[in-house]
Short mmCIF file of C-alpha atoms in Angstrom, two decimals:
data_model
loop_
_atom_site.label_atom_id
_atom_site.label_comp_id
_atom_site.label_asym_id
_atom_site.label_seq_id
_atom_site.Cartn_x
_atom_site.Cartn_y
_atom_site.Cartn_z
CA MET A 240 -0.02 0.02 0.02
CA LYS A 241 2.36 2.57 -1.04
CA ILE A 242 1.63 6.09 0.30
CA SER A 243 2.06 8.18 -2.90
CA LEU A 244 3.17 11.57 -1.47
CA LYS A 245 4.78 14.41 -3.40
CA SER A 246 7.16 12.23 -5.51
CA ARG A 247 4.63 9.60 -6.61
CA ILE A 248 1.89 11.61 -8.26
CA VAL A 249 1.50 12.22 -12.03
CA SER A 250 -1.42 14.11 -13.68
CA ALA A 251 -3.07 13.32 -16.89
CA LEU A 252 -1.97 16.77 -17.85
CA ALA A 253 1.70 15.95 -17.23
CA VAL A 254 2.01 12.76 -19.18
CA THR A 255 4.80 13.28 -21.64
CA ALA A 256 5.49 10.21 -23.84
CA LEU A 257 8.24 10.01 -26.45
CA ALA A 258 7.81 13.53 -27.86
CA GLY A 259 8.54 14.94 -24.41
CA THR A 260 5.73 17.60 -24.69
CA VAL A 261 2.32 17.94 -23.09
CA VAL A 262 -0.37 17.52 -25.71
CA VAL A 263 -3.46 16.48 -23.78
CA GLY A 264 -5.84 19.21 -22.59
CA ALA A 265 -7.89 19.34 -19.49
CA PRO A 266 -9.92 16.24 -18.58
CA THR A 267 -13.32 15.95 -20.20
CA ALA A 268 -16.64 15.69 -18.35
CA ALA A 269 -17.25 12.40 -16.61
CA ASN A 270 -17.94 9.46 -18.94
CA ALA A 271 -17.40 11.63 -22.12
CA ALA A 272 -15.13 10.56 -24.84
CA PRO A 273 -11.42 11.09 -23.97
CA GLN A 274 -9.56 14.02 -25.39
CA CYS A 275 -6.60 12.88 -27.53
CA ALA A 276 -3.76 14.43 -29.43
CA THR A 277 -1.10 12.87 -31.62
CA ALA A 278 2.48 14.18 -31.97
CA SER A 279 5.53 12.38 -33.37
CA PHE A 280 3.38 9.40 -34.06
CA VAL A 281 2.39 8.98 -30.43
CA THR A 282 -1.23 9.40 -29.34
CA GLN A 283 -1.93 10.53 -25.74
CA CYS A 284 -5.40 10.60 -24.34
CA GLY A 285 -6.92 11.87 -21.11
CA GLY A 286 -10.51 11.87 -19.70
CA VAL A 287 -12.77 11.23 -16.74
CA GLY A 288 -14.56 7.95 -16.09
CA ALA A 289 -18.15 7.55 -15.00
CA ASP A 290 -17.36 7.98 -11.35
CA GLY A 291 -15.20 11.07 -11.85
CA ALA A 292 -11.85 9.35 -11.87
CA PRO A 293 -9.33 10.79 -14.27
CA TYR A 294 -7.42 8.51 -16.58
CA ALA A 295 -4.67 8.71 -19.13
CA PHE A 296 -3.40 6.33 -21.84
CA ILE A 297 -0.75 6.37 -24.55
CA ALA A 298 0.03 4.33 -27.67
CA ALA A 299 2.24 4.84 -30.68
CA ALA A 300 1.53 4.24 -34.32
CA ASN A 301 3.27 0.94 -33.96
CA PHE A 302 0.83 -0.25 -31.39
CA ASN A 303 1.14 -4.06 -31.17
CA GLY A 304 -2.24 -4.84 -29.54
CA THR A 305 -1.00 -5.23 -25.97
CA VAL A 306 -1.80 -2.55 -23.35
CA PHE A 307 -0.30 -2.48 -19.81
CA LEU A 308 -3.00 -1.26 -17.39
CA TYR A 309 -1.32 0.24 -14.34
CA SER A 310 -2.84 0.70 -10.87
CA HIS A 311 -0.90 3.19 -8.56
CA GLY A 312 -0.33 2.61 -4.88
CA VAL A 313 -2.37 3.94 -2.06
CA ARG A 314 -2.52 7.66 -1.53
CA PRO A 315 -3.71 9.15 1.78
CA ALA A 316 -7.41 10.01 1.77
CA ILE A 317 -6.75 13.16 3.82
CA ASP A 318 -4.54 16.22 3.56
CA ILE A 319 -1.44 16.11 5.76
CA PRO A 320 0.13 19.52 6.85
CA ALA A 321 3.78 20.35 6.71
CA THR A 322 3.92 20.32 10.48
CA LEU A 323 3.95 16.58 10.26
CA ALA A 324 7.11 16.50 8.27
CA PRO A 325 8.46 14.22 6.77
CA VAL A 326 5.00 12.87 6.14
CA GLY A 327 3.65 16.18 5.05
CA PRO A 328 2.87 18.36 3.36
CA TYR A 329 0.57 16.35 1.22
CA THR A 330 -2.55 17.38 -0.66
CA LYS A 331 -5.11 14.67 -1.54
CA THR A 332 -5.18 14.02 -5.27
CA ASN A 333 -6.76 11.57 -7.75
CA ALA A 334 -4.43 12.46 -10.69
CA ALA A 335 -4.02 9.67 -13.29
CA GLU A 336 -0.78 7.52 -13.26
CA PRO A 337 -0.35 5.44 -16.47
CA GLY A 338 2.80 3.58 -15.33
CA PRO A 339 5.27 3.05 -12.60
CA LEU A 340 7.82 5.85 -11.66
CA ALA A 341 5.87 8.20 -14.00
CA ALA A 342 5.98 11.12 -11.53
CA SER A 343 9.75 11.45 -11.77
CA ASP A 344 10.90 9.01 -14.57
CA MET A 345 9.14 8.47 -17.86
CA SER A 346 11.52 5.79 -19.01
CA VAL A 347 9.25 2.77 -18.26
CA ILE A 348 6.44 4.28 -20.15
CA ASN A 349 8.64 5.57 -22.98
CA LYS A 350 10.37 2.25 -23.51
CA LEU A 351 7.11 0.31 -23.65
CA VAL A 352 5.41 2.72 -26.00
CA ALA A 353 8.54 2.77 -28.24
CA ALA A 354 8.33 -1.09 -28.30
CA GLY A 355 4.77 -0.91 -29.53
CA TYR A 356 2.88 -1.41 -26.33
CA GLY A 357 0.14 0.80 -24.83
CA VAL A 358 -0.03 2.13 -21.40
CA ALA A 359 -3.02 3.26 -19.32
CA GLY A 360 -3.89 4.13 -15.84
CA SER A 361 -6.62 5.69 -13.67
CA GLY A 362 -6.34 8.03 -10.71
CA PHE A 363 -9.40 6.46 -9.04
CA SER A 364 -12.32 8.36 -7.58
CA ARG A 365 -11.49 7.55 -4.04
CA GLN A 366 -8.13 7.49 -2.34
CA GLY A 367 -7.16 5.32 0.73
CA VAL A 368 -8.53 1.84 0.64
CA ASN A 369 -10.31 1.83 -2.78
CA ALA A 370 -10.29 -1.71 -4.26
CA THR A 371 -14.02 -1.46 -5.12
CA GLU A 372 -13.56 1.91 -6.96
CA ALA A 373 -10.43 0.62 -8.64
CA LEU A 374 -12.18 -2.40 -10.04
CA ALA A 375 -14.80 -0.42 -11.62
CA ALA A 376 -12.43 2.24 -12.94
CA ASN A 377 -10.04 -0.32 -14.46
CA LYS A 378 -12.87 -2.26 -16.23
CA GLU A 379 -14.20 0.99 -17.66
CA LEU A 380 -10.69 2.09 -18.72
CA ILE A 381 -10.06 -1.18 -20.61
CA ALA A 382 -13.34 -0.63 -22.61
CA THR A 383 -12.40 3.05 -23.25
CA PHE A 384 -8.91 2.11 -24.49
CA LYS A 385 -10.28 -0.66 -26.68
CA THR A 386 -12.82 1.79 -28.23
CA LYS A 387 -9.89 4.23 -29.10
CA PHE A 388 -7.62 1.37 -30.22
CA PRO A 389 -9.86 -1.45 -31.54
CA THR A 390 -6.91 -3.66 -32.46
CA THR A 391 -6.32 -4.27 -28.83
CA LYS A 392 -6.03 -8.00 -28.13
CA THR A 393 -4.06 -8.34 -24.85
CA VAL A 394 -4.39 -6.60 -21.52
CA ILE A 395 -1.59 -7.01 -18.91
CA ALA A 396 -2.70 -5.66 -15.38
CA TRP A 397 0.06 -4.46 -13.32
CA GLY A 398 0.28 -2.43 -10.13
CA GLU A 399 2.43 -1.72 -7.17
CA SER A 400 1.57 -1.89 -3.43
CA LEU A 401 -2.28 -1.48 -3.15
CA GLY A 402 -2.32 -1.25 -6.89
CA ALA A 403 -1.15 -4.94 -6.96
CA MET A 404 -4.46 -5.73 -5.04
CA HIS A 405 -6.29 -3.89 -7.87
CA SER A 406 -4.46 -5.82 -10.52
CA GLN A 407 -5.08 -9.24 -8.74
CA MET A 408 -8.65 -8.43 -8.01
CA LEU A 409 -9.32 -7.61 -11.69
CA ALA A 410 -7.76 -10.89 -12.72
CA GLU A 411 -9.76 -12.85 -10.23
CA LYS A 412 -13.05 -11.22 -10.75
CA ASN A 413 -12.96 -10.48 -14.49
CA PRO A 414 -10.51 -13.01 -15.86
CA GLU A 415 -11.89 -12.47 -19.39
CA LEU A 416 -10.40 -8.96 -19.33
CA VAL A 417 -6.92 -9.83 -18.28
CA ASP A 418 -4.27 -11.92 -20.04
CA GLY A 419 -1.30 -11.43 -17.67
CA VAL A 420 -0.48 -9.91 -14.24
CA ILE A 421 2.41 -8.10 -12.56
CA LEU A 422 2.36 -7.66 -8.89
CA ALA A 423 5.05 -5.27 -7.54
CA CYS A 424 5.55 -5.01 -3.69
CA PRO A 425 2.06 -6.37 -3.35
CA ALA A 426 -0.40 -5.37 -0.66
CA ALA A 427 -2.65 -8.06 -2.20
CA ASN A 428 -2.78 -9.81 1.12
CA PRO A 429 -4.84 -12.63 2.63
CA GLN A 430 -7.93 -11.02 4.19
CA ASP A 431 -6.95 -8.81 7.10
CA ALA A 432 -3.33 -9.80 7.60
CA LEU A 433 -2.09 -6.24 7.01
CA ILE A 434 -4.73 -4.87 9.42
CA ALA A 435 -3.10 -7.12 12.09
CA TYR A 436 0.34 -6.06 11.02
CA PHE A 437 -0.30 -2.36 11.47
CA GLY A 438 -2.64 -2.80 14.39
CA ASP A 439 -0.19 -4.93 16.41
CA ALA A 440 2.56 -2.31 16.05
CA LEU A 441 0.38 0.53 17.04
CA TRP A 442 -1.08 -1.33 19.93
CA GLY A 443 2.43 -2.16 21.21
CA PHE A 444 3.29 1.53 21.05
CA LYS A 445 0.14 2.45 22.89
CA ALA A 446 0.63 -0.22 25.57
CA LEU A 447 4.24 0.74 26.36
CA PHE A 448 5.14 4.22 25.07
CA ASP A 449 2.08 6.45 24.84
CA PRO A 450 -1.46 5.28 26.12
CA SER A 451 -3.08 8.11 24.19
CA ILE A 452 -2.16 6.51 20.77
CA LYS A 453 -5.20 5.39 18.93
CA VAL A 454 -5.35 1.88 17.42
CA GLY A 455 -8.95 2.07 16.41
CA GLY A 456 -12.29 3.64 17.31
CA TYR A 457 -12.04 6.64 15.19
CA SER A 458 -14.83 9.12 14.94
CA THR A 459 -17.45 8.88 12.18
CA ASP A 460 -17.51 12.69 11.57
CA ALA A 461 -15.07 13.39 8.72
CA ALA A 462 -13.33 16.45 10.23
CA THR A 463 -13.09 14.92 13.67
CA ARG A 464 -11.67 11.67 12.22
CA GLN A 465 -9.09 13.57 10.19
CA GLY A 466 -8.05 15.57 13.25
CA GLU A 467 -7.61 12.20 15.11
CA GLN A 468 -5.55 10.73 12.35
CA LEU A 469 -3.21 13.60 12.20
CA ALA A 470 -2.84 13.76 15.96
CA ASN A 471 -2.04 10.04 15.97
CA ILE A 472 0.61 10.39 13.33
CA GLY A 473 2.12 13.34 15.39
CA LYS A 474 2.17 11.15 18.52
CA VAL A 475 3.81 8.23 16.71
CA LEU A 476 6.46 10.57 15.25
CA THR A 477 7.09 12.11 18.74
CA VAL A 478 7.55 8.76 20.43
CA LEU A 479 9.91 7.65 17.66
CA GLY A 480 12.02 10.78 18.18
CA LYS A 481 12.21 10.15 21.94
CA LEU A 482 13.11 6.48 21.41
CA SER A 483 15.79 7.55 18.98
CA ALA A 484 17.24 9.84 21.70
CA GLY A 485 17.23 7.13 24.26
CA LEU A 486 18.70 4.34 22.14
CA SER A 487 22.12 4.37 23.78
CA SER A 488 21.05 5.15 27.28
CA GLY A 489 17.87 2.97 27.26
CA ALA A 490 15.82 5.92 28.43
CA TRP A 491 12.09 5.66 28.06
CA PRO A 492 9.71 8.36 26.64
CA ASP A 493 8.19 10.62 29.23
CA THR A 494 4.85 9.63 27.72
CA ALA A 495 5.36 5.94 28.63
CA SER A 496 2.47 3.99 30.11
CA PRO A 497 2.46 2.86 33.68
CA ALA A 498 3.44 -0.56 32.40
CA GLY A 499 6.29 1.02 30.41
CA LYS A 500 7.46 2.99 33.43
CA ALA A 501 7.48 -0.12 35.53
CA LEU A 502 9.66 -1.78 33.03
CA GLN A 503 11.96 1.23 33.06
CA ALA A 504 12.18 1.07 36.81
CA ALA A 505 13.19 -2.64 36.41
CA GLY A 506 16.14 -1.54 34.34
CA ILE A 507 14.81 -2.70 31.08
CA PRO A 508 15.98 -0.39 28.20
CA SER A 509 13.47 1.19 25.87
CA ARG A 510 15.31 -0.31 22.91
CA SER A 511 14.41 -3.82 24.14
CA ALA A 512 10.73 -2.87 24.41
CA LEU A 513 10.90 -1.39 20.89
CA LEU A 514 12.31 -4.57 19.60
CA LEU A 515 9.65 -6.63 21.27
CA VAL A 516 6.87 -4.54 19.67
CA GLY A 517 8.56 -5.07 16.28
CA SER A 518 8.96 -8.77 16.80
CA MET A 519 5.27 -9.39 17.88
CA ALA A 520 4.04 -7.34 14.83
CA GLY A 521 6.55 -8.99 12.40
CA ILE A 522 8.29 -5.80 11.35
CA PRO A 523 11.66 -6.47 9.70
CA THR A 524 14.80 -6.25 11.67
CA ARG A 525 16.72 -4.91 8.70
CA SER A 526 15.84 -1.47 7.29
CA LYS A 527 16.98 0.84 4.66
CA HIS A 528 20.06 1.90 6.55
CA VAL A 529 20.52 -0.91 9.04
CA ASP A 530 21.95 -4.22 7.80
CA GLY A 531 22.02 -5.91 11.23
CA THR A 532 25.59 -7.12 10.82
CA SER A 533 27.67 -3.86 10.64
CA GLY A 534 28.69 -1.73 13.45
CA PRO A 535 30.43 1.60 13.98
CA ALA A 536 34.05 1.87 14.89
CA GLY A 537 34.69 0.65 18.28
CA ALA A 538 31.44 -1.35 18.54
CA ALA A 539 31.64 -3.58 15.38
CA GLU A 540 30.91 -6.60 17.51
CA THR A 541 28.45 -5.46 20.13
CA TYR A 542 26.36 -3.05 17.99
CA PRO A 543 24.82 -5.73 15.64
CA LEU A 544 23.88 -7.94 18.65
CA ALA A 545 22.65 -5.34 21.10
CA VAL A 546 21.38 -2.23 19.22
CA ALA A 547 21.01 -2.79 15.51
CA PRO A 548 17.80 -4.84 15.60
CA ALA A 549 15.99 -2.01 17.58
CA VAL A 550 17.40 0.61 15.26
CA ALA A 551 15.93 -1.16 12.24
CA ILE A 552 12.59 -1.41 13.97
CA LEU A 553 12.81 2.28 14.81
CA GLU A 554 13.34 3.22 11.15
CA ASN A 555 10.78 0.88 9.87
CA MET A 556 8.15 1.90 12.44
CA GLY A 557 8.06 5.35 10.95
CA THR A 558 6.34 3.82 7.91
CA VAL A 559 4.28 1.27 9.74
CA GLY A 560 2.97 3.75 12.41
CA VAL A 561 1.99 6.39 9.89
CA ALA A 562 0.35 3.79 7.54
CA GLY A 563 -1.58 2.19 10.30
CA SER A 564 -2.98 5.61 11.47
CA LEU A 565 -4.19 6.31 7.97
CA LEU A 566 -5.47 2.93 6.81
CA ILE A 567 -7.16 1.44 9.97
CA ALA A 568 -9.25 4.63 10.25
CA ASP A 569 -10.09 4.38 6.54
CA GLY A 570 -11.04 0.74 7.01
CA GLU A 571 -13.34 1.75 9.88
CA LEU A 572 -15.01 4.30 7.66
CA LEU A 573 -15.66 1.70 4.97
CA THR A 574 -16.89 -1.03 7.27
CA GLY A 575 -18.71 1.09 9.78
CA GLY A 576 -16.88 -0.20 12.90
CA LYS A 577 -13.64 -1.25 14.39
CA VAL A 578 -11.60 -3.69 12.35
CA PHE A 579 -8.55 -4.50 14.44
CA ASP A 580 -8.88 -7.13 17.09
CA ASN A 581 -6.19 -8.51 19.35
CA SER A 582 -8.37 -9.73 22.12
CA LYS A 583 -7.18 -13.35 21.59
CA THR A 584 -3.68 -12.71 20.33
CA ASP A 585 -0.93 -14.70 21.92
CA TYR A 586 2.04 -12.30 21.81
CA ALA A 587 4.24 -14.73 23.66
CA ALA A 588 3.87 -17.18 20.81
CA ARG A 589 4.59 -14.32 18.35
CA VAL A 590 8.00 -13.69 19.80
CA ALA A 591 8.94 -17.30 20.70
CA SER A 592 11.14 -17.74 17.70
CA ASP A 593 12.91 -14.46 18.20
CA ARG A 594 13.77 -14.57 21.94
CA ASP A 595 16.91 -16.65 21.40
CA ILE A 596 18.01 -15.09 18.19
CA TYR A 597 17.92 -11.53 19.70
CA SER A 598 18.46 -12.52 23.29
CA PHE A 599 21.20 -9.76 23.83
CA ALA A 600 19.04 -7.02 22.23
CA PHE A 601 16.00 -8.17 24.33
CA SER A 602 18.18 -7.89 27.35
CA GLY A 603 17.69 -11.55 28.24
CA ASN A 604 14.77 -13.95 28.65
CA SER A 605 13.74 -12.47 32.13
CA ALA A 606 13.31 -9.09 30.44
CA VAL A 607 11.26 -10.62 27.64
CA ASP A 608 9.00 -12.36 30.30
CA ALA A 609 8.63 -9.02 32.00
CA MET A 610 7.62 -7.20 28.88
CA LEU A 611 5.20 -9.92 27.81
CA GLY A 612 3.71 -9.77 31.29
CA ALA A 613 3.20 -5.96 30.95
CA LEU A 614 1.45 -6.66 27.58
CA ALA A 615 -0.71 -9.34 29.06
CA ALA A 616 -1.93 -6.94 31.71
CA THR A 617 -2.79 -4.15 29.13
CA PRO A 618 -6.42 -4.01 27.87
CA ARG A 619 -6.87 -5.30 24.38
CA GLU A 620 -8.71 -4.05 21.34
CA THR A 621 -11.99 -5.73 20.29
CA ALA A 622 -13.31 -5.28 16.74
CA ASP A 623 -16.97 -4.99 15.68
CA ALA A 624 -18.12 -8.35 14.24
CA ALA A 625 -20.27 -6.65 11.63
CA ALA A 626 -17.47 -4.52 10.46
CA VAL A 627 -15.04 -7.48 10.28
CA ALA A 628 -17.59 -9.31 8.23
CA LYS A 629 -17.39 -6.65 5.49
CA ILE A 630 -13.61 -6.89 5.04
CA PRO A 631 -13.65 -9.81 2.58
CA GLY A 632 -16.04 -7.87 0.33
CA LEU A 633 -13.72 -4.90 0.26
CA ILE A 634 -10.26 -6.47 0.02
CA GLY A 635 -10.76 -10.16 0.00
CA LEU A 636 -8.58 -12.19 -2.51
CA LYS A 637 -8.16 -15.85 -3.16
CA GLY A 638 -4.67 -15.45 -4.33
CA THR A 639 -5.32 -17.86 -7.36
CA ILE A 640 -2.81 -17.59 -10.14
CA ALA A 641 -4.75 -18.19 -13.42
CA LYS A 642 -2.76 -15.96 -15.80
CA PRO A 643 0.93 -15.67 -16.39
CA THR A 644 2.02 -13.69 -13.34
CA VAL A 645 5.34 -12.08 -12.17
CA ILE A 646 5.69 -10.94 -8.57
CA MET A 647 8.40 -8.67 -7.47
CA ALA A 648 9.10 -8.28 -3.68
CA ALA A 649 11.81 -6.99 -1.37
CA GLU A 650 12.97 -9.30 1.34
CA SER A 651 12.88 -6.48 3.89
CA ASP A 652 9.95 -4.36 2.82
CA GLU A 653 8.56 -2.64 5.95
CA TYR A 654 5.24 -1.56 4.41
CA THR A 655 3.95 -4.61 2.52
CA PRO A 656 6.03 -7.43 4.09
CA ALA A 657 7.65 -10.26 2.05
CA SER A 658 5.22 -12.57 3.80
CA ILE A 659 2.57 -11.50 1.27
CA ALA A 660 4.65 -12.77 -1.65
CA GLN A 661 5.29 -16.00 0.32
CA TRP A 662 1.53 -16.36 0.74
CA TYR A 663 1.22 -16.40 -3.09
CA ILE A 664 4.03 -18.80 -3.56
CA ASP A 665 2.72 -21.26 -0.98
CA GLY A 666 -0.73 -20.96 -2.43
CA TYR A 667 0.46 -21.56 -6.01
CA ASP A 668 2.62 -24.45 -4.89
CA ALA A 669 -0.61 -26.09 -3.71
CA GLN A 670 -2.53 -25.01 -6.77
CA PHE A 671 0.19 -26.42 -9.10
CA ALA A 672 0.34 -29.73 -7.22
CA ALA A 673 -3.42 -30.04 -7.49
CA ALA A 674 -3.21 -29.39 -11.26
CA LYS A 675 -0.49 -32.02 -11.58
CA ASP A 676 -2.57 -34.60 -9.69
CA ALA A 677 -5.48 -33.81 -11.92
CA ALA A 678 -3.39 -34.22 -15.04
CA ILE A 679 -2.09 -37.58 -13.84
CA ALA A 680 -5.74 -38.78 -13.05
CA ALA A 681 -6.78 -37.61 -16.52
CA ALA A 682 -3.87 -39.51 -18.16
CA LYS A 683 -4.99 -42.77 -16.77
CA SER A 684 -7.98 -42.73 -19.01
CA SER A 685 -6.73 -40.64 -21.98
CA ARG A 686 -3.24 -42.44 -22.01
CA SER A 687 -1.82 -38.93 -22.67
CA TYR A 688 -0.20 -36.83 -19.84
CA GLN A 689 -0.59 -33.07 -20.33
CA ALA A 690 1.68 -31.49 -17.75
CA PRO A 691 0.39 -28.19 -16.16
CA VAL A 692 2.12 -25.05 -17.28
CA ASN A 693 3.83 -22.80 -14.71
CA LYS A 694 2.19 -19.50 -14.41
CA LEU A 695 4.18 -17.86 -11.67
CA VAL A 696 7.70 -16.24 -11.61
CA MET A 697 8.78 -14.83 -8.32
CA LEU A 698 11.50 -12.23 -8.42
CA TRP A 699 13.15 -11.23 -5.18
CA ALA A 700 15.06 -8.19 -4.28
CA LYS A 701 17.19 -9.86 -1.65
CA THR A 702 18.61 -7.86 1.25
CA ALA A 703 22.36 -7.34 0.95
CA PRO A 704 24.58 -8.77 3.77
CA LYS A 705 26.25 -5.38 4.49
CA TYR A 706 25.35 -1.85 3.50
CA SER A 707 25.09 0.31 6.71
CA LYS A 708 27.19 3.40 6.94
CA PHE A 709 27.86 5.28 10.14
CA THR A 710 28.48 8.96 11.04
CA ALA A 711 31.45 10.05 13.08
CA ALA A 712 29.25 9.98 16.20
CA GLY A 713 28.55 6.22 15.57
CA SER A 714 24.91 6.56 14.38
CA PRO A 715 23.58 4.96 11.18
CA ASP A 716 23.88 7.41 8.32
CA LEU A 717 20.37 7.91 7.13
CA GLY A 718 21.47 9.97 4.19
CA ALA A 719 23.44 7.01 2.79
CA THR A 720 22.23 4.87 -0.13
CA ILE A 721 19.57 2.49 0.93
CA GLY A 722 20.33 -1.20 1.02
CA ALA A 723 19.27 -3.50 -1.73
CA GLY A 724 16.11 -5.50 -0.89
CA THR A 725 14.93 -2.88 1.66
CA GLY A 726 12.21 -0.29 1.72
CA HIS A 727 8.93 -0.27 -0.22
CA CYS A 728 8.59 -0.36 -4.00
CA ASN A 729 12.19 0.71 -4.68
CA TYR A 730 12.40 -0.89 -8.09
CA THR A 731 14.36 0.53 -11.05
CA SER A 732 13.11 1.18 -14.53
CA ALA A 733 15.12 -1.73 -15.77
CA GLN A 734 13.38 -4.11 -13.23
CA TYR A 735 9.94 -3.01 -14.20
CA ILE A 736 10.80 -3.49 -17.92
CA ALA A 737 12.24 -6.91 -17.23
CA ALA A 738 9.04 -8.07 -15.47
CA ALA A 739 6.86 -6.50 -18.34
CA LYS A 740 8.86 -8.45 -20.95
CA MET A 741 8.58 -11.68 -19.04
CA VAL A 742 4.83 -11.52 -18.72
CA ALA A 743 4.36 -10.25 -22.35
CA GLY A 744 6.44 -13.09 -23.53
CA ALA A 745 4.63 -15.70 -21.46
CA VAL A 746 1.28 -14.44 -22.87
CA ASN A 747 2.57 -14.52 -26.39
CA THR A 748 4.07 -18.01 -26.20
CA GLY A 749 1.76 -19.56 -23.72
CA LYS A 750 4.45 -20.18 -21.04
CA PHE A 751 7.36 -18.73 -19.20
CA PRO A 752 10.86 -19.86 -20.43
CA ASN A 753 12.80 -22.47 -18.47
CA GLN A 754 14.63 -21.54 -15.23
CA GLY A 755 18.01 -20.61 -16.82
CA PRO A 756 16.81 -17.68 -18.95
CA ILE A 757 14.71 -16.32 -16.07
CA VAL A 758 17.59 -16.54 -13.72
CA THR A 759 19.85 -14.66 -16.22
CA ALA A 760 17.26 -11.92 -17.00
CA ALA A 761 16.65 -11.43 -13.28
CA LYS A 762 20.32 -11.22 -12.38
CA LYS A 763 20.95 -8.57 -15.08
CA VAL A 764 18.56 -6.15 -13.39
CA GLY A 765 19.64 -6.93 -9.73
CA LEU A 766 16.82 -9.38 -8.88
CA SER A 767 16.97 -13.04 -7.97
CA TYR A 768 14.93 -15.99 -9.22
CA ASP A 769 15.45 -18.69 -6.58
CA LYS A 770 12.79 -21.24 -6.09
CA LYS A 771 14.35 -22.45 -2.85
CA PHE A 772 14.29 -19.09 -1.12
CA ARG A 773 11.53 -18.37 1.23
CA VAL A 774 10.68 -15.85 3.92
CA PRO A 775 8.50 -16.31 7.05
CA THR A 776 4.80 -16.22 6.79
CA PHE A 777 2.68 -13.58 8.54
CA LYS A 778 2.91 -13.87 12.31
CA SER A 779 -0.73 -13.15 12.52
CA LEU A 780 -1.38 -16.23 10.28
CA ALA A 781 1.20 -18.58 11.82
#
């Protein structure tokens, strides 16, 4: 669910294709024919769908009949002021986005159009959690594109973050409209796994560091709810700042709960509690600038064991806490009630596999027991059953792979955890095994075995062993280049193009190539095709 802030937004009026000039006028009235202009053999079109969502699409004179239908990641449904930097300033927008990286880099779009492909994308009528609106907009945009370019034969749905959910949902609900799929950093998750991910992290902060933090129960009045969201983001950022200041000393925020203050009195450093919250939610213990194995001069051996895991959680929690404050409130608005529930969650089981691995950073098993005891004594959150029952209808996916599909995921993505990609892999393994069994059974009567065709290629951005840089003071250098396989949707133009070529080729030939060519193509763009590689599943689903 990528939050598209200032750098991830592109307007239908700013689409620049190969000619490098703006040729599309203002969007037309809702559901009217698109306005189009052609220059240097490239046709650009912009318009507004039936629900008011702006869209844009581009194709050249050498259009080959295949269009890539792009779905952008999540954008906040509220304005965010500059006072909440670095999250703000942000102004809500539904500008169209016809391809990845389009706000700052037109190379993906340009290369596809030059190769004869079409590109298209909607801005969607609603921001935030908008799978229902995206499904309707994408279906309409396919029809609009085909009307303008009647030689269209193939549609490849691709999206990043929440847009991957849109692409997968389109493929599942309207398979007749889609021929191939690309899911980048997918938020296309199993039911409410991401709600638990964000909710567990926020609840942990509430339970230990600031009891006034909201996990759920936002107001139904729009203005009041927005104020609550902004206040919550501010509280999360404030707590993170105080935890950062106390990393070395172990000092706790002055906003700590009574349970947190009791742990402080017992001599348990705040960084150990921070790590516990990250562990129970499943937040990666490697981040953009913390590799978990490097240390500053003078602490090269102790830092990775005692401090690094908490520092990674600290950096990752900035994304998780902000996203949770935005998305849980939006989910409650759509469902009419509270959607996060941890009334029966066993947090001791959640951290069981980590207590030995990070024993030093946790300050020992007795400290872990004390922190779990504090959490056990803290009131839990209870969801509204009627609201929870609506979740599958809003974001529910089966995860079925029925079309040639490429998934790209980073091993240490803090926003849409790699567990989502693993869910798809595990599901497809079962799906493929069932297809193989069915083929064997059919062969017994037909005397002819037709092996099932592989329809999934998983491309990993693996986290590098070492990439941390440190300042002279011994702190992680947050201005350094981020590590490979970290962060959310940090894919290059070459990586997007490689995925596009793989899917287009599989749609054209009816199958992906053998493992060798895929391994080579992935390696050329810094990705890995490794069928033996796996990451842990969601802790909330374990």
